[in-house]
């Protein structure tokens, strides 16, 4: 899918980083028709939120299962196979070659798209060096992007700072999903490589993941609508 084929309203993915399915459903109700795409990550998944994938899909919503799988090949392939049956649109794996290869095999015959997490947006060069890497964020992101493309992964999760460069590497053959999005005036939290929604879209991002600035807002729907307006303006 090229950037032009993605419905503008689908470009905002709201992260349901909430403590229970009940809290998530209450937020979904508050957001109403303003949001069409949701992310379910560790916090909600481990609190019993995985059945929400099928429930949201049955309501015509899209779901990003942010599970960041990374294990032996067979375990990853079988996990992806199970998620493919849930109705999810995206699932994440860490961008290690064996893991990506197994994930692509596991989704065979389904419409599930595999997203590879290049380098977490809470990491910078110092964090990578502390973890034993000899290269910095930019080099590692580029190397993993190239590997992901060769292996048939559908998209990349990357910092908005890397979007422009990755577009040069993968063209429009892969979808770029960017967390670390903070509307102007929002707290950065634990993110280190961030950008506003408009700038990220202008840089070439396909989808923007926004969590706390929406779900912790006094009026989540108003914040989501403002982000949609900023996206539309950036698309011209």
CSV table of C-alpha atoms in Angstrom, one decimal:
chain,number,residue,atom,x,y,z
A,1,UNK,CA,0.0,0.0,0.0
A,2,UNK,CA,1.4,3.3,-1.0
A,3,UNK,CA,1.2,6.4,1.2
A,4,UNK,CA,-1.5,7.9,-1.0
A,5,UNK,CA,-3.7,4.8,-0.6
A,6,UNK,CA,-3.9,5.0,3.2
A,7,UNK,CA,-7.1,6.8,4.4
A,8,UNK,CA,-6.0,9.9,6.3
A,9,UNK,CA,-8.1,8.9,9.3
A,10,UNK,CA,-6.4,5.5,9.6
A,11,UNK,CA,-3.0,7.1,9.9
A,12,UNK,CA,-3.4,7.8,13.7
A,13,UNK,CA,-3.0,4.7,15.8
A,14,UNK,CA,-4.0,5.4,19.4
A,15,UNK,CA,-2.0,3.3,21.9
A,16,UNK,CA,-4.4,1.8,24.5
A,17,UNK,CA,-1.7,1.8,27.2
A,18,UNK,CA,-4.2,1.3,30.0
A,19,UNK,CA,-4.4,-1.1,33.0
A,20,UNK,CA,-7.5,-3.1,32.1
A,21,UNK,CA,-9.9,-4.1,29.3
A,22,UNK,CA,-12.6,-2.1,31.0
A,23,UNK,CA,-10.4,1.1,31.0
A,24,UNK,CA,-9.6,0.5,27.3
A,25,UNK,CA,-13.2,0.0,26.3
A,26,UNK,CA,-14.2,3.2,28.2
A,27,UNK,CA,-11.5,5.1,26.2
A,28,UNK,CA,-12.7,3.6,22.9
A,29,UNK,CA,-16.2,4.7,23.7
A,30,UNK,CA,-14.9,8.2,24.5
A,31,UNK,CA,-13.0,8.4,21.2
A,32,UNK,CA,-16.0,7.1,19.2
A,33,UNK,CA,-15.7,7.6,15.5
A,34,UNK,CA,-12.7,9.8,15.8
A,35,UNK,CA,-10.3,6.9,15.9
A,36,UNK,CA,-10.2,3.9,13.6
A,37,UNK,CA,-6.9,2.3,14.6
A,38,UNK,CA,-5.8,1.1,18.0
A,39,UNK,CA,-2.6,-0.4,19.4
A,40,UNK,CA,-2.6,-3.1,22.1
A,41,UNK,CA,0.7,-3.5,23.8
A,42,UNK,CA,2.2,-5.2,26.8
A,43,UNK,CA,0.3,-3.5,29.5
A,44,UNK,CA,-3.2,-4.2,28.2
A,45,UNK,CA,-2.3,-7.6,26.6
A,46,UNK,CA,-1.0,-8.9,29.9
A,47,UNK,CA,-4.1,-7.5,31.7
A,48,UNK,CA,-6.4,-9.7,29.6
A,49,UNK,CA,-6.8,-7.3,26.6
A,50,UNK,CA,-5.9,-9.6,23.7
A,51,UNK,CA,-9.6,-10.6,23.1
A,52,UNK,CA,-10.2,-6.9,22.4
A,53,UNK,CA,-8.4,-7.5,19.0
A,54,UNK,CA,-11.3,-9.6,17.7
A,55,UNK,CA,-13.9,-7.4,19.3
A,56,UNK,CA,-12.5,-4.2,17.7
A,57,UNK,CA,-12.0,-6.0,14.3
A,58,UNK,CA,-15.7,-7.1,14.4
A,59,UNK,CA,-16.6,-3.4,14.8
A,60,UNK,CA,-14.6,-2.4,11.7
A,61,UNK,CA,-11.6,-1.1,13.6
A,62,UNK,CA,-8.0,-1.9,12.9
A,63,UNK,CA,-5.7,-3.2,15.5
A,64,UNK,CA,-1.9,-3.1,15.9
A,65,UNK,CA,-0.8,-6.0,18.2
A,66,UNK,CA,2.5,-4.5,19.5
A,67,UNK,CA,3.9,-7.7,21.0
A,68,UNK,CA,7.5,-7.3,19.9
A,69,UNK,CA,8.1,-11.0,19.5
A,70,UNK,CA,11.6,-12.4,19.7
A,71,UNK,CA,12.4,-16.0,20.4
A,72,UNK,CA,13.4,-19.2,18.6
A,73,UNK,CA,12.0,-19.4,15.1
A,74,UNK,CA,9.4,-22.0,15.8
A,75,UNK,CA,8.0,-20.1,18.7
A,76,UNK,CA,7.8,-16.9,16.8
A,77,UNK,CA,6.2,-18.6,13.8
A,78,UNK,CA,3.5,-20.2,15.9
A,79,UNK,CA,2.8,-17.0,17.8
A,80,UNK,CA,2.4,-15.1,14.6
A,81,UNK,CA,0.1,-17.8,13.3
A,82,UNK,CA,-2.1,-17.4,16.4
A,83,UNK,CA,-2.2,-13.6,16.1
A,84,UNK,CA,-3.1,-13.9,12.4
A,85,UNK,CA,-6.4,-15.6,13.5
A,86,UNK,CA,-7.3,-12.8,15.9
A,87,UNK,CA,-8.2,-10.2,13.3
A,88,UNK,CA,-5.1,-8.0,13.9
A,89,UNK,CA,-3.8,-5.8,11.1
A,90,UNK,CA,-0.2,-5.4,12.3
A,91,UNK,CA,2.0,-7.4,14.7
A,92,UNK,CA,5.5,-6.4,15.8
A,93,UNK,CA,8.7,-8.5,16.0
A,94,UNK,CA,12.2,-7.4,16.9
A,95,UNK,CA,14.3,-6.9,13.8
A,96,UNK,CA,16.7,-9.9,14.2
A,97,UNK,CA,17.0,-11.8,10.9
A,98,UNK,CA,15.9,-15.2,12.3
A,99,UNK,CA,12.9,-13.7,14.1
A,100,UNK,CA,11.8,-11.7,11.0
A,101,UNK,CA,12.1,-14.8,8.8
A,102,UNK,CA,10.1,-16.9,11.2
A,103,UNK,CA,7.4,-14.2,11.5
A,104,UNK,CA,7.0,-13.9,7.7
A,105,UNK,CA,6.6,-17.7,7.5
A,106,UNK,CA,4.1,-17.7,10.4
A,107,UNK,CA,1.7,-15.2,8.7
A,108,UNK,CA,1.6,-17.1,5.4
A,109,UNK,CA,-1.9,-17.2,4.0
A,110,UNK,CA,-3.2,-14.4,6.2
A,111,UNK,CA,-3.7,-10.7,5.8
A,112,UNK,CA,-1.6,-9.9,8.9
A,113,UNK,CA,1.3,-7.5,8.3
A,114,UNK,CA,4.6,-8.0,10.0
A,115,UNK,CA,6.3,-4.9,11.4
A,116,UNK,CA,10.0,-5.0,12.4
A,117,UNK,CA,11.1,-2.8,15.4
A,118,UNK,CA,14.4,-1.4,14.3
A,119,UNK,CA,15.6,0.4,17.5
A,120,UNK,CA,13.3,1.4,20.3
A,121,UNK,CA,12.5,5.2,20.3
A,122,UNK,CA,13.6,5.4,24.0
A,123,UNK,CA,17.1,4.4,22.9
A,124,UNK,CA,20.0,6.6,21.8
A,125,UNK,CA,23.6,5.9,20.9
A,126,UNK,CA,24.7,5.8,24.5
A,127,UNK,CA,22.0,3.2,25.3
A,128,UNK,CA,23.1,1.0,22.4
A,129,UNK,CA,26.8,1.2,23.5
A,130,UNK,CA,25.8,0.3,27.0
A,131,UNK,CA,24.0,-2.8,25.6
A,132,UNK,CA,27.2,-3.9,23.8
A,133,UNK,CA,26.6,-2.5,20.3
A,134,UNK,CA,29.6,-0.9,18.6
A,135,UNK,CA,27.5,1.1,16.2
A,136,UNK,CA,25.0,3.9,16.7
A,137,UNK,CA,21.3,4.1,16.2
A,138,UNK,CA,21.4,5.3,12.6
A,139,UNK,CA,23.7,2.5,11.4
A,140,UNK,CA,21.7,-0.2,13.2
A,141,UNK,CA,18.4,1.1,11.9
A,142,UNK,CA,19.7,1.1,8.3
A,143,UNK,CA,21.1,-2.4,8.6
A,144,UNK,CA,17.9,-3.8,10.1
A,145,UNK,CA,15.8,-2.0,7.5
A,146,UNK,CA,17.7,-3.6,4.7
A,147,UNK,CA,17.5,-7.0,6.2
A,148,UNK,CA,13.8,-6.6,6.8
A,149,UNK,CA,13.1,-5.7,3.2
A,150,UNK,CA,15.0,-8.7,1.9
A,151,UNK,CA,13.1,-11.0,4.2
A,152,UNK,CA,9.7,-9.8,3.1
A,153,UNK,CA,8.7,-7.9,6.2
A,154,UNK,CA,5.8,-5.5,5.5
A,155,UNK,CA,6.9,-2.5,7.5
A,156,UNK,CA,9.2,-0.9,10.0
A,157,UNK,CA,8.7,0.7,13.4
A,158,UNK,CA,11.1,3.5,13.7
A,159,UNK,CA,11.7,6.9,15.2
A,160,UNK,CA,10.3,9.8,13.1
A,161,UNK,CA,13.9,11.0,12.9
A,162,UNK,CA,14.8,8.0,10.8
A,163,UNK,CA,11.8,8.2,8.4
A,164,UNK,CA,13.3,10.3,5.7
A,165,UNK,CA,16.5,8.3,5.5
A,166,UNK,CA,14.6,5.0,5.5
A,167,UNK,CA,12.4,6.1,2.7
A,168,UNK,CA,15.5,6.4,0.6
A,169,UNK,CA,16.5,2.9,1.5
A,170,UNK,CA,13.1,1.0,1.2
A,171,UNK,CA,11.2,3.4,-1.0
A,172,UNK,CA,7.4,2.9,-0.7
A,173,UNK,CA,7.6,-0.8,-0.7
A,174,UNK,CA,7.4,-0.9,3.1
A,175,UNK,CA,5.1,1.0,5.5
A,176,UNK,CA,6.8,3.2,8.2
A,177,UNK,CA,5.1,3.4,11.6
A,178,UNK,CA,6.4,5.9,14.0
A,179,UNK,CA,6.0,6.0,17.8
A,180,UNK,CA,7.7,8.9,19.6
A,181,UNK,CA,5.0,11.3,18.3
A,182,UNK,CA,4.3,14.2,20.6
A,183,UNK,CA,1.9,17.0,19.7
A,184,UNK,CA,3.4,20.5,20.3
A,185,UNK,CA,3.4,21.2,24.0
A,186,UNK,CA,3.1,17.6,25.1
A,187,UNK,CA,5.5,16.1,27.7
A,188,UNK,CA,8.2,13.9,26.1
A,189,UNK,CA,8.0,11.2,28.8
A,190,UNK,CA,10.6,8.5,28.3
A,191,UNK,CA,10.9,9.1,24.6
A,192,UNK,CA,14.3,10.4,23.3
A,193,UNK,CA,13.7,10.6,19.5
A,194,UNK,CA,10.5,12.4,19.0
A,195,UNK,CA,8.6,14.6,16.5
A,196,UNK,CA,5.3,16.4,16.1
A,197,UNK,CA,2.5,14.7,14.0
A,198,UNK,CA,2.8,17.1,11.1
A,199,UNK,CA,6.5,16.9,10.8
A,200,UNK,CA,6.5,13.1,10.9
A,201,UNK,CA,3.9,12.8,8.1
A,202,UNK,CA,5.8,15.4,6.1
A,203,UNK,CA,9.0,13.4,6.6
A,204,UNK,CA,7.3,10.3,5.0
A,205,UNK,CA,5.7,8.4,7.9
A,206,UNK,CA,2.6,6.3,7.0
A,207,UNK,CA,1.2,5.8,10.5
A,208,UNK,CA,1.7,7.7,13.8
A,209,UNK,CA,1.4,5.9,17.1
A,210,UNK,CA,0.2,8.2,19.9
A,211,UNK,CA,-0.5,7.0,23.4
A,212,UNK,CA,-0.3,9.2,26.5
A,213,UNK,CA,-1.0,12.6,24.8
A,214,UNK,CA,-4.4,11.1,23.8
A,215,UNK,CA,-5.4,8.7,26.6
A,216,UNK,CA,-4.2,10.9,29.4
A,217,UNK,CA,-5.9,14.1,28.0
A,218,UNK,CA,-8.9,15.7,29.7
A,219,UNK,CA,-10.6,15.5,26.3
A,220,UNK,CA,-9.1,12.6,24.3
A,221,UNK,CA,-11.4,13.0,21.4
A,222,UNK,CA,-10.4,16.7,20.9
A,223,UNK,CA,-6.7,15.7,21.0
A,224,UNK,CA,-7.3,12.9,18.4
A,225,UNK,CA,-9.3,15.3,16.2
A,226,UNK,CA,-6.5,17.9,16.4
A,227,UNK,CA,-3.9,15.3,15.4
A,228,UNK,CA,-6.1,14.3,12.4
A,229,UNK,CA,-6.3,18.0,11.4
A,230,UNK,CA,-2.5,18.3,11.6
A,231,UNK,CA,-2.0,15.1,9.5
A,232,UNK,CA,-4.4,16.4,6.9
A,233,UNK,CA,-2.6,19.7,6.7
A,234,UNK,CA,0.8,17.9,6.3
A,235,UNK,CA,-0.6,15.8,3.5
A,236,UNK,CA,-1.6,19.0,1.7
